[in-house]
Short mmCIF file of C-alpha atoms in Angstrom, two decimals:
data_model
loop_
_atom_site.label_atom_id
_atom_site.label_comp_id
_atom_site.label_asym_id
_atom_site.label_seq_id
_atom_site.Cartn_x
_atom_site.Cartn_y
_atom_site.Cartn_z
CA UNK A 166 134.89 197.96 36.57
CA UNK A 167 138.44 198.18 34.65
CA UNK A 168 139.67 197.15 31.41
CA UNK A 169 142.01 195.28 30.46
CA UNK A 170 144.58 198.13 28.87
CA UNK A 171 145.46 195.94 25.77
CA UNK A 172 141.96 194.92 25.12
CA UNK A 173 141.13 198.96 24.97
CA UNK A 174 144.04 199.67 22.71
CA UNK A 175 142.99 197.21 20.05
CA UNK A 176 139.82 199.40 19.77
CA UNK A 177 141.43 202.72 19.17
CA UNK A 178 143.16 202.46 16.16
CA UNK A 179 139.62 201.66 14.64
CA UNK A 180 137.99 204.52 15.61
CA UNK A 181 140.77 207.08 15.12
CA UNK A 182 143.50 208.01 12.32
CA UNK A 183 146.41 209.59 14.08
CA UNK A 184 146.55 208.61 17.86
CA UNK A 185 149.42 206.77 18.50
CA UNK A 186 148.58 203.72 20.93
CA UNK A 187 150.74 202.99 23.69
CA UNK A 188 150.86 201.73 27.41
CA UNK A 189 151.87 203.50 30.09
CA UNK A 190 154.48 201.11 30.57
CA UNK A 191 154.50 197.21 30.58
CA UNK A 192 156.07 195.09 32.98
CA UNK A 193 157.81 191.56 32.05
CA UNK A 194 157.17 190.14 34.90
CA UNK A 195 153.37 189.77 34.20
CA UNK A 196 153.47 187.80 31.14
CA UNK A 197 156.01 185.98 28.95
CA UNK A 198 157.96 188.37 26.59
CA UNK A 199 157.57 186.78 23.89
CA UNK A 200 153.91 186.67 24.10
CA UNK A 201 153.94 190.29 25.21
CA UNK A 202 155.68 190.74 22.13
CA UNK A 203 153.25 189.34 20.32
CA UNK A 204 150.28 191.28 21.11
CA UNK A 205 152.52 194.06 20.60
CA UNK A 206 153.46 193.40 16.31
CA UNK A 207 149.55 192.71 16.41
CA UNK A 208 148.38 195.88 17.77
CA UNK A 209 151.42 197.47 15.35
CA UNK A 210 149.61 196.38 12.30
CA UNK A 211 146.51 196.89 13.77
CA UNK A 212 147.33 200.67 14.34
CA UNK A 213 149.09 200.86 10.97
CA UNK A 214 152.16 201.40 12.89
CA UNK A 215 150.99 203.49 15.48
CA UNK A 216 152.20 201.33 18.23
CA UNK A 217 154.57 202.44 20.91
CA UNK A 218 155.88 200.00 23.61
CA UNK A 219 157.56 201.15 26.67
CA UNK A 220 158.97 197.92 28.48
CA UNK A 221 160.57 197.70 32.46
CA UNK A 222 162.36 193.98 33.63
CA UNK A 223 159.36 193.97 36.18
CA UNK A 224 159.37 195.66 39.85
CA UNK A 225 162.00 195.79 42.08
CA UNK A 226 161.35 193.60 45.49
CA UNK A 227 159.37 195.07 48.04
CA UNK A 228 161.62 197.26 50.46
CA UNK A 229 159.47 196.06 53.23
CA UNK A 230 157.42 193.48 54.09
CA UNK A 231 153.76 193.60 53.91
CA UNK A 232 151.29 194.34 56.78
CA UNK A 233 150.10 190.94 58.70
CA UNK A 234 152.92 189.18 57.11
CA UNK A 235 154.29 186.05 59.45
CA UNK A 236 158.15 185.67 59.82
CA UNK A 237 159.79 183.13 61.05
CA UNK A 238 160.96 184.81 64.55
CA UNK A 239 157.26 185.91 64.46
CA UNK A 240 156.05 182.86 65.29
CA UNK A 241 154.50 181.67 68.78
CA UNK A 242 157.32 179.00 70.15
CA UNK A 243 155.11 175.49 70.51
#
């Protein structure tokens, strides 16, 4: 079973006094930034500003299609 990476974060500030909490790195694409944002000033003053937050735009398109994927000129002529 996995964790949701935020959810863990919020629990390490509690238990520890100089680990700085941060993601390996978040995408934008997976959530609005502003709410992304939020969760990150919360888990700032959670930490007592030991928060880091390494941010990408989100990832780049596929450089291929994926396996069992229909196209167009794929397509049995009816």
């Amino acid at each position: 079973m996995f964790h949701h990476a935020w959810a863990l974060m919020a629990t390490v500030p509690a238990r520890t006094e100089r680990v700085r909490v941060c993601p390996d790195v978040s995408s934008l694409r997976l959530r609005p930034p502003a709410v992304t944002a939020k969760m990150a000033a919360s888990l700032d003053v959670m930490s007592g500003g030991r928060f880091e937050l390494a941010v990408r735009p989100g990832l780049p398109p596929p450089t291929r299609k994926p396996r069992g994927s229909r196209t167009p000129t794929s397509r049995r002529a009816r």
